[in-house]
PDB file of C-alpha atoms in Angstrom:
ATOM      1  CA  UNK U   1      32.170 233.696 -23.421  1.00  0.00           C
ATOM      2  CA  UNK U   2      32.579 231.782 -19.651  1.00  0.00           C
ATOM      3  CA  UNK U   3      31.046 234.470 -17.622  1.00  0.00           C
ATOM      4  CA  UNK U   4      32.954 234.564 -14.311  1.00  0.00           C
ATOM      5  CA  UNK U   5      30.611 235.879 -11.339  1.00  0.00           C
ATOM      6  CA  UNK U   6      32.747 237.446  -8.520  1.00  0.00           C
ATOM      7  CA  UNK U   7      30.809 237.796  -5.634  1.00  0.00           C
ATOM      8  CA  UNK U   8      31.615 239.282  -2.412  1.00  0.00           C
ATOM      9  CA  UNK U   9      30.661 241.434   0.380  1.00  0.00           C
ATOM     10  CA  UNK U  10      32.678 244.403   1.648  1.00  0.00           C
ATOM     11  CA  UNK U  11      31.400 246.720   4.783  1.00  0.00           C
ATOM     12  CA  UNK U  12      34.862 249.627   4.594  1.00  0.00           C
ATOM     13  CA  UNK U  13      36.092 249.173   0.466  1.00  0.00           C
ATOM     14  CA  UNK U  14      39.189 246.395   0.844  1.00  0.00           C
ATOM     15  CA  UNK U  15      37.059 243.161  -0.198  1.00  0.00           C
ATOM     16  CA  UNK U  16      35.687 245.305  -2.712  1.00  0.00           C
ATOM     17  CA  UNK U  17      38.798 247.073  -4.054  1.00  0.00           C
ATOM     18  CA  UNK U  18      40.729 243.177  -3.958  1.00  0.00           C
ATOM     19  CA  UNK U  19      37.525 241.938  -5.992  1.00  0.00           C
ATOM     20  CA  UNK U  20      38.229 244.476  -8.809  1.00  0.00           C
ATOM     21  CA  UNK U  21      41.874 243.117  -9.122  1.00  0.00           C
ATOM     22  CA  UNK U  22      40.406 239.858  -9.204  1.00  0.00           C
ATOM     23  CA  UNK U  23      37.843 240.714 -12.182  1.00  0.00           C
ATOM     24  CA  UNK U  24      40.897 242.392 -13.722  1.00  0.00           C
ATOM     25  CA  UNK U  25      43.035 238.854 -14.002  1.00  0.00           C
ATOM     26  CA  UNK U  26      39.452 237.376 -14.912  1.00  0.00           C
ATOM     27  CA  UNK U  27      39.229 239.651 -17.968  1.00  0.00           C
ATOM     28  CA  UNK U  28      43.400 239.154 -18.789  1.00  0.00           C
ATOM     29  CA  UNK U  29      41.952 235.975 -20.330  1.00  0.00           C
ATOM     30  CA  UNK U  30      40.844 235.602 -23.741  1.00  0.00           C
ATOM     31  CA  UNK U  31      37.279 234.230 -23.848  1.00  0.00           C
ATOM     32  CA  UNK U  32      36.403 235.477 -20.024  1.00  0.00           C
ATOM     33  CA  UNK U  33      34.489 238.197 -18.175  1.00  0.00           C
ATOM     34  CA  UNK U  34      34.104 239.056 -14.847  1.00  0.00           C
ATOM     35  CA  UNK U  35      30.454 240.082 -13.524  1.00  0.00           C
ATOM     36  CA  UNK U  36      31.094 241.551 -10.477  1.00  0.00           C
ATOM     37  CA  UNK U  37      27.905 241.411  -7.646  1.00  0.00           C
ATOM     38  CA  UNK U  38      27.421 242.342  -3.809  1.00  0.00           C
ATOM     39  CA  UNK U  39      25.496 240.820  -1.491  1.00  0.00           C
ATOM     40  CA  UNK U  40      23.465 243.376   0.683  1.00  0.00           C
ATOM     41  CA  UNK U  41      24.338 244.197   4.756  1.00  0.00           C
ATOM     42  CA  UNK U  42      22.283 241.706   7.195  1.00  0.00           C
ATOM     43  CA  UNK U  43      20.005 243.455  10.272  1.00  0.00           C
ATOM     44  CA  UNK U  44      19.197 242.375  13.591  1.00  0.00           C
ATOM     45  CA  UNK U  45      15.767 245.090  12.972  1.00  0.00           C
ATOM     46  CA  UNK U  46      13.237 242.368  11.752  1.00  0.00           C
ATOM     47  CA  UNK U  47      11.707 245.270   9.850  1.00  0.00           C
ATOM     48  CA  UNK U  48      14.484 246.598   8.012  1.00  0.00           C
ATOM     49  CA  UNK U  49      15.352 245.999   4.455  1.00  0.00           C
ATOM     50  CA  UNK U  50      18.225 247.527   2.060  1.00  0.00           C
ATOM     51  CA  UNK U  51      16.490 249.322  -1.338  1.00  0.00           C
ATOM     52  CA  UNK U  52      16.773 246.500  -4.533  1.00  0.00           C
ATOM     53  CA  UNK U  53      19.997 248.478  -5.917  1.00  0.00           C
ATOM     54  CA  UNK U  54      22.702 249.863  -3.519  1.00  0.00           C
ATOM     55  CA  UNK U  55      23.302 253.521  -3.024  1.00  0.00           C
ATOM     56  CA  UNK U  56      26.781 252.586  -4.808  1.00  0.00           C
ATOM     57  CA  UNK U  57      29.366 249.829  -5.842  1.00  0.00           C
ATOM     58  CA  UNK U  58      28.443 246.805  -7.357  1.00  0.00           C
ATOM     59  CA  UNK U  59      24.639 245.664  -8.096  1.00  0.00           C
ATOM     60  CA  UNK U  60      22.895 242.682  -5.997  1.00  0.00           C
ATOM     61  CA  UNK U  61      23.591 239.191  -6.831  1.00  0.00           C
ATOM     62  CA  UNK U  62      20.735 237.747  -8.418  1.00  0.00           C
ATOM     63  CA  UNK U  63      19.462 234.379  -9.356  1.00  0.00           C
ATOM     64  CA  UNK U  64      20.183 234.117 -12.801  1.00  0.00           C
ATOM     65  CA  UNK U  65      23.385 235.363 -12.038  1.00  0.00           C
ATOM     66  CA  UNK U  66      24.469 231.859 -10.392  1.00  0.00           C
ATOM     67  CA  UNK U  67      22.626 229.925 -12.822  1.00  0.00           C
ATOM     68  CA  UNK U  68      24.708 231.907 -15.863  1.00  0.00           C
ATOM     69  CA  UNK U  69      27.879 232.139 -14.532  1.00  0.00           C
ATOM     70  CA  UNK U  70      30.936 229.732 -15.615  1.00  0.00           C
ATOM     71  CA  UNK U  71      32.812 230.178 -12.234  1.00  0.00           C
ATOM     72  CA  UNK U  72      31.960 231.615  -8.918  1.00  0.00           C
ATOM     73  CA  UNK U  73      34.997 233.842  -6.887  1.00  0.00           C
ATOM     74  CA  UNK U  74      33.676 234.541  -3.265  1.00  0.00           C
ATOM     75  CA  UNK U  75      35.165 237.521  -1.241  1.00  0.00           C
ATOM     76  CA  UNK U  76      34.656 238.130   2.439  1.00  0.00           C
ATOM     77  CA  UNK U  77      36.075 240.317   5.308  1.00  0.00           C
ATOM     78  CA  UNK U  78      37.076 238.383   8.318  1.00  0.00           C
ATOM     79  CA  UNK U  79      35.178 238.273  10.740  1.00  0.00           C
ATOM     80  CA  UNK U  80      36.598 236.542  13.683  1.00  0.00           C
ATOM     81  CA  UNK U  81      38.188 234.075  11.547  1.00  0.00           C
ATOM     82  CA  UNK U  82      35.163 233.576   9.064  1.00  0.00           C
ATOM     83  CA  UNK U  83      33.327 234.958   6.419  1.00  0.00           C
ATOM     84  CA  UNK U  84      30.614 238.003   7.086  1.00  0.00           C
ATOM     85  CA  UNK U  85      27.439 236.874   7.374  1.00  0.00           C
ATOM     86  CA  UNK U  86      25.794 238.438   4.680  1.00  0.00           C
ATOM     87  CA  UNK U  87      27.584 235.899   2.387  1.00  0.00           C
ATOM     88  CA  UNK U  88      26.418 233.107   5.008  1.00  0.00           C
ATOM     89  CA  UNK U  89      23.214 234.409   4.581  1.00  0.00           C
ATOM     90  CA  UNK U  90      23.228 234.868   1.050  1.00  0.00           C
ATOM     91  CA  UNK U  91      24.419 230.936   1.021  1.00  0.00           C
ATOM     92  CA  UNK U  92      21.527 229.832   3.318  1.00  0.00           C
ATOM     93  CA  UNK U  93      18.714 230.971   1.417  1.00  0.00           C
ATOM     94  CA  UNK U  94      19.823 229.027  -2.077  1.00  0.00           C
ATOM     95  CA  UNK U  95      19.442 225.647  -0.870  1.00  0.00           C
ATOM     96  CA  UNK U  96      17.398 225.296  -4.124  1.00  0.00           C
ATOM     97  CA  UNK U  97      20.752 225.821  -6.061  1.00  0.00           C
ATOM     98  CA  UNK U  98      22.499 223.335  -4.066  1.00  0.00           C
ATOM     99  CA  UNK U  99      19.580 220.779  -4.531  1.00  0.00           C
ATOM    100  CA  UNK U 100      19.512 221.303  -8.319  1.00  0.00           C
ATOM    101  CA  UNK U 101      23.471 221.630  -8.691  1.00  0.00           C
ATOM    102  CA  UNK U 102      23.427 224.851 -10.152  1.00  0.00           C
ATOM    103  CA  UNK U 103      27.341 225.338  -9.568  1.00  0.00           C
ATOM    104  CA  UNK U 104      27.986 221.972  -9.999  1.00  0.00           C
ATOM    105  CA  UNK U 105      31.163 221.200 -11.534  1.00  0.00           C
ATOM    106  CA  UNK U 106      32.153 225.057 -11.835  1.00  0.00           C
ATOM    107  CA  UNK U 107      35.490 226.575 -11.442  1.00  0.00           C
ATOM    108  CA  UNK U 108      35.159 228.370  -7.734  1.00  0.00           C
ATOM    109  CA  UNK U 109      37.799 230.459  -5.877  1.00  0.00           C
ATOM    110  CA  UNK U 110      37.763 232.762  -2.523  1.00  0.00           C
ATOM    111  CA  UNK U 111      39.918 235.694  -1.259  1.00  0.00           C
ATOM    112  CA  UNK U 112      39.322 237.730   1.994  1.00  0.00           C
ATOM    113  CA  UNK U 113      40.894 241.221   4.174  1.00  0.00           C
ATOM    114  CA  UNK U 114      41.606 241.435   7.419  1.00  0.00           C
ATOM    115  CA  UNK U 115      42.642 244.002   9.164  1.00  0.00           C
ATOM    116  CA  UNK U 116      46.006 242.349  10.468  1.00  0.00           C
ATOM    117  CA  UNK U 117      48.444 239.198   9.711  1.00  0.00           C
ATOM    118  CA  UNK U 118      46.798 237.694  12.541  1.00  0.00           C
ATOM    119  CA  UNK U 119      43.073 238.465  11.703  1.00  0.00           C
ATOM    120  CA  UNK U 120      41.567 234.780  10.694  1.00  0.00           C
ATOM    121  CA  UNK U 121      42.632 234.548   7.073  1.00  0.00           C
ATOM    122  CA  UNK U 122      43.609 231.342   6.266  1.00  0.00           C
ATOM    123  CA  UNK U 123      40.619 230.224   8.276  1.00  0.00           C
ATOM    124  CA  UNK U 124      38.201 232.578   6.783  1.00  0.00           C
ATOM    125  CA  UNK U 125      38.975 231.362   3.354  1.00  0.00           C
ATOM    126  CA  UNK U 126      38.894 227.713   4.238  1.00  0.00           C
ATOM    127  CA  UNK U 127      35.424 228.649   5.658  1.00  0.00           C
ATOM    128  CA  UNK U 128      34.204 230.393   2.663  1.00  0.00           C
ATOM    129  CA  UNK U 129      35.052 227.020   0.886  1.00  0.00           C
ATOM    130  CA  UNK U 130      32.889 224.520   2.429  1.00  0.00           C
ATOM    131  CA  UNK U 131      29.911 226.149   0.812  1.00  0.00           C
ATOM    132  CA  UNK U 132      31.118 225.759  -2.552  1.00  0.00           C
ATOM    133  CA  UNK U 133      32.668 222.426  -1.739  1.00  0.00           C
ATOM    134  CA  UNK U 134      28.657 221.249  -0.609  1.00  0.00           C
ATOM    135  CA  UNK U 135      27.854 222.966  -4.204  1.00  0.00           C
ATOM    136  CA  UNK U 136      30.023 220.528  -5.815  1.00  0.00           C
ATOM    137  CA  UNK U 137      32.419 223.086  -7.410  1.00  0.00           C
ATOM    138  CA  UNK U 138      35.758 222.731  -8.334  1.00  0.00           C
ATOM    139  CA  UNK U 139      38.090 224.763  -5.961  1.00  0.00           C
ATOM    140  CA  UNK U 140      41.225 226.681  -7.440  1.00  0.00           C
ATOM    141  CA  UNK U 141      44.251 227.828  -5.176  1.00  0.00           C
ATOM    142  CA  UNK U 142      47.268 230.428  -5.713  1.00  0.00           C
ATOM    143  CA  UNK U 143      50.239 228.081  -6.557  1.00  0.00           C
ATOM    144  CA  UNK U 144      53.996 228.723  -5.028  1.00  0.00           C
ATOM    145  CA  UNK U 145      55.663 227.902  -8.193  1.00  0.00           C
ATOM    146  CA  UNK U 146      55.847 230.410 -11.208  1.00  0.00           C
ATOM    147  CA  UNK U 147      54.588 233.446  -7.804  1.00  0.00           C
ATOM    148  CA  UNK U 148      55.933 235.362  -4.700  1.00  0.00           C
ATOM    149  CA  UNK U 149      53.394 233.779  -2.736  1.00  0.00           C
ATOM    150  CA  UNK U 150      56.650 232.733  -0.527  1.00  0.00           C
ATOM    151  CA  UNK U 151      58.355 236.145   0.246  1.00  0.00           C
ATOM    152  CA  UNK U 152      55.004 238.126   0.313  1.00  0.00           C
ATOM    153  CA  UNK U 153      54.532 240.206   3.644  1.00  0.00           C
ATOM    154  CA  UNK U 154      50.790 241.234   3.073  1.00  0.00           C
ATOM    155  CA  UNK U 155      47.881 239.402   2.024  1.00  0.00           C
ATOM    156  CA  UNK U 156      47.356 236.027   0.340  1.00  0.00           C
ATOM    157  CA  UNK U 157      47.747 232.291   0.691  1.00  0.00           C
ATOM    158  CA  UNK U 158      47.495 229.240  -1.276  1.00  0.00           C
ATOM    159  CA  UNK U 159      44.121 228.723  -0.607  1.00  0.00           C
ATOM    160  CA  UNK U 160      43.541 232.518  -1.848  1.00  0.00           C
ATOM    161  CA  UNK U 161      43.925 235.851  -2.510  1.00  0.00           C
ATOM    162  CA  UNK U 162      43.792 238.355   0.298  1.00  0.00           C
ATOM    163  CA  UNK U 163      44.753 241.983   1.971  1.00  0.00           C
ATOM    164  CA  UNK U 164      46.104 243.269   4.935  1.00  0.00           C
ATOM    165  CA  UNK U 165      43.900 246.414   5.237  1.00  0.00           C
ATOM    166  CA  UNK U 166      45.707 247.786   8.889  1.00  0.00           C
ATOM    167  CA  UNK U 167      44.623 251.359   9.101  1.00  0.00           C
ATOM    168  CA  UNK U 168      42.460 251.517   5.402  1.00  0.00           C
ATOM    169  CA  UNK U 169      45.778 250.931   3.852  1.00  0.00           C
ATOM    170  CA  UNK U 170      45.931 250.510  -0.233  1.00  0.00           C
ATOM    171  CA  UNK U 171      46.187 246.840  -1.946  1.00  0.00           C
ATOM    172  CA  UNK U 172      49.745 246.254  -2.630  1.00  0.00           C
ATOM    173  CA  UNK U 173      51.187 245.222  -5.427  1.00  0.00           C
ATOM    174  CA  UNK U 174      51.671 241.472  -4.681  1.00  0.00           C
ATOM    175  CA  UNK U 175      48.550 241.316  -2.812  1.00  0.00           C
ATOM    176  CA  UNK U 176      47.155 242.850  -6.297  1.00  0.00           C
ATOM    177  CA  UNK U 177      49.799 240.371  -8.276  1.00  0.00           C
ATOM    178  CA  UNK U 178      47.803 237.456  -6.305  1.00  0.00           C
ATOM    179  CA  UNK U 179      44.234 238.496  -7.234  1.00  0.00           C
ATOM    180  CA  UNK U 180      45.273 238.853 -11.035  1.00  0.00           C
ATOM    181  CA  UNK U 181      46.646 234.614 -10.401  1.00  0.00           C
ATOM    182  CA  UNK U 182      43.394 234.280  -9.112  1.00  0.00           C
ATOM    183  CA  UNK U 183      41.104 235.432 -11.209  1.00  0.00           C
ATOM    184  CA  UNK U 184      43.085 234.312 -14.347  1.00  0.00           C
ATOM    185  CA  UNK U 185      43.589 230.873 -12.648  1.00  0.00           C
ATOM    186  CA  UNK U 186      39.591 230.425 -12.376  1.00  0.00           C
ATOM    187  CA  UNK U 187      39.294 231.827 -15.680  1.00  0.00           C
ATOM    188  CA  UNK U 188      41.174 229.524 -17.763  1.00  0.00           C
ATOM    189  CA  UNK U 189      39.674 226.719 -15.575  1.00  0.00           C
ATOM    190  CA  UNK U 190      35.905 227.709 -16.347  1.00  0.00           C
ATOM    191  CA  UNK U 191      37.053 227.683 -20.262  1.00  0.00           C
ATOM    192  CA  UNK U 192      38.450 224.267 -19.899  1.00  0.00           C
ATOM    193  CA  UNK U 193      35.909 222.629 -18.127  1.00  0.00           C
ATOM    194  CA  UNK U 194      33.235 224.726 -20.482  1.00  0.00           C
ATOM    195  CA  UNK U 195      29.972 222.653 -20.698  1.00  0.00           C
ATOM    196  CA  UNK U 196      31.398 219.263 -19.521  1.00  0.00           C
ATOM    197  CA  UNK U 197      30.419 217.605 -16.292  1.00  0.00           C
ATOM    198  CA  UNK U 198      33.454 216.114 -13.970  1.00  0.00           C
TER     199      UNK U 198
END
């Protein structure tokens, strides 16, 4: 079973709700599953800390959920144009995975909301990918051919998945269309790579 972490960080429900649809095209594929992890909130109070499991949602990443997985699909917020820096944060403090090439040669993928068409996407998930380019992973996009990705007015991109949240509006169906490409996309990749090295 390739074991397909999606990890992501969402402060008002759209990453989160867009990495669900993502887990769902993970799990269309035979031989896949989609472990689905947060990362928690960052504080400018030296003293504060978040308790080890969140009130709700998703569980913490943990370490053995990077070393396990097949594929990694990273979902961020904009935030002026790049990801939220819990994720940068979360990225900082596993230098030991880059140094060891934990993700090495695994299928990776990223998809993002903002809260308009002109709220950083494309940039944010270009951002998000120069951390798992440094990890050595193997990056997977949302083709034009065989999708709408050309007459979609909402969320999503060929580098990624993604949601125009406005005023907490819902996923729509192409921007939910994209994240099942996704998903299923990094999926089938993770299976056909399986234990080889590139």
């Amino acid at each position: 079973m390739s074991k397909i972490l999606v990890l992501y960080y969402s402060r008002h429900g759209s990453v989160s709700a867009l990495a669900h649809e993502v887990a769902v095209g993970v799990e269309s594929v035979a031989g896949a599953e989609a472990t689905l992890r947060t990362v928690p909130p960052v504080s400018t109070v030296a003293e504060s800390t978040e308790p080890s499991i969140p009130e709700h949602g998703d569980i913490y990443v943990s370490a053995e959920d990077l070393q396990t997985c097949s594929g990694l699909i990273l979902g961020s917020p904009c935030r002026f144009g790049t990801m939220a820096a819990p994720l940068k944060y979360f990225f900082d403090q596993h230098t030991s995975d880059w140094l060891n090439g934990t993700l090495k040669d695994k299928a990776a993928a990223v998809f993002t909301s903002s809260s308009s068409h002109n709220g950083g996407q494309e940039s944010t998930l270009l951002g998000m990918m120069l951390p798992l380019i440094h990890h050595g992973m193997v990056l997977i996009g949302i083709p034009f051919a065989g999708t709408t990705l050309g007459q979609t007015d909402g969320g999503g991109s060929p580098y990624g998945a993604g949601h125009i949240d406005g005023q907490g509006s819902p996923l729509t169906e192409s921007e939910k269309a994209f994240a099942h490409v996704l998903g299923r996309r990094v999926a089938n990749c993770a299976i056909q790579i399986g234990g080889s090295s590139l």
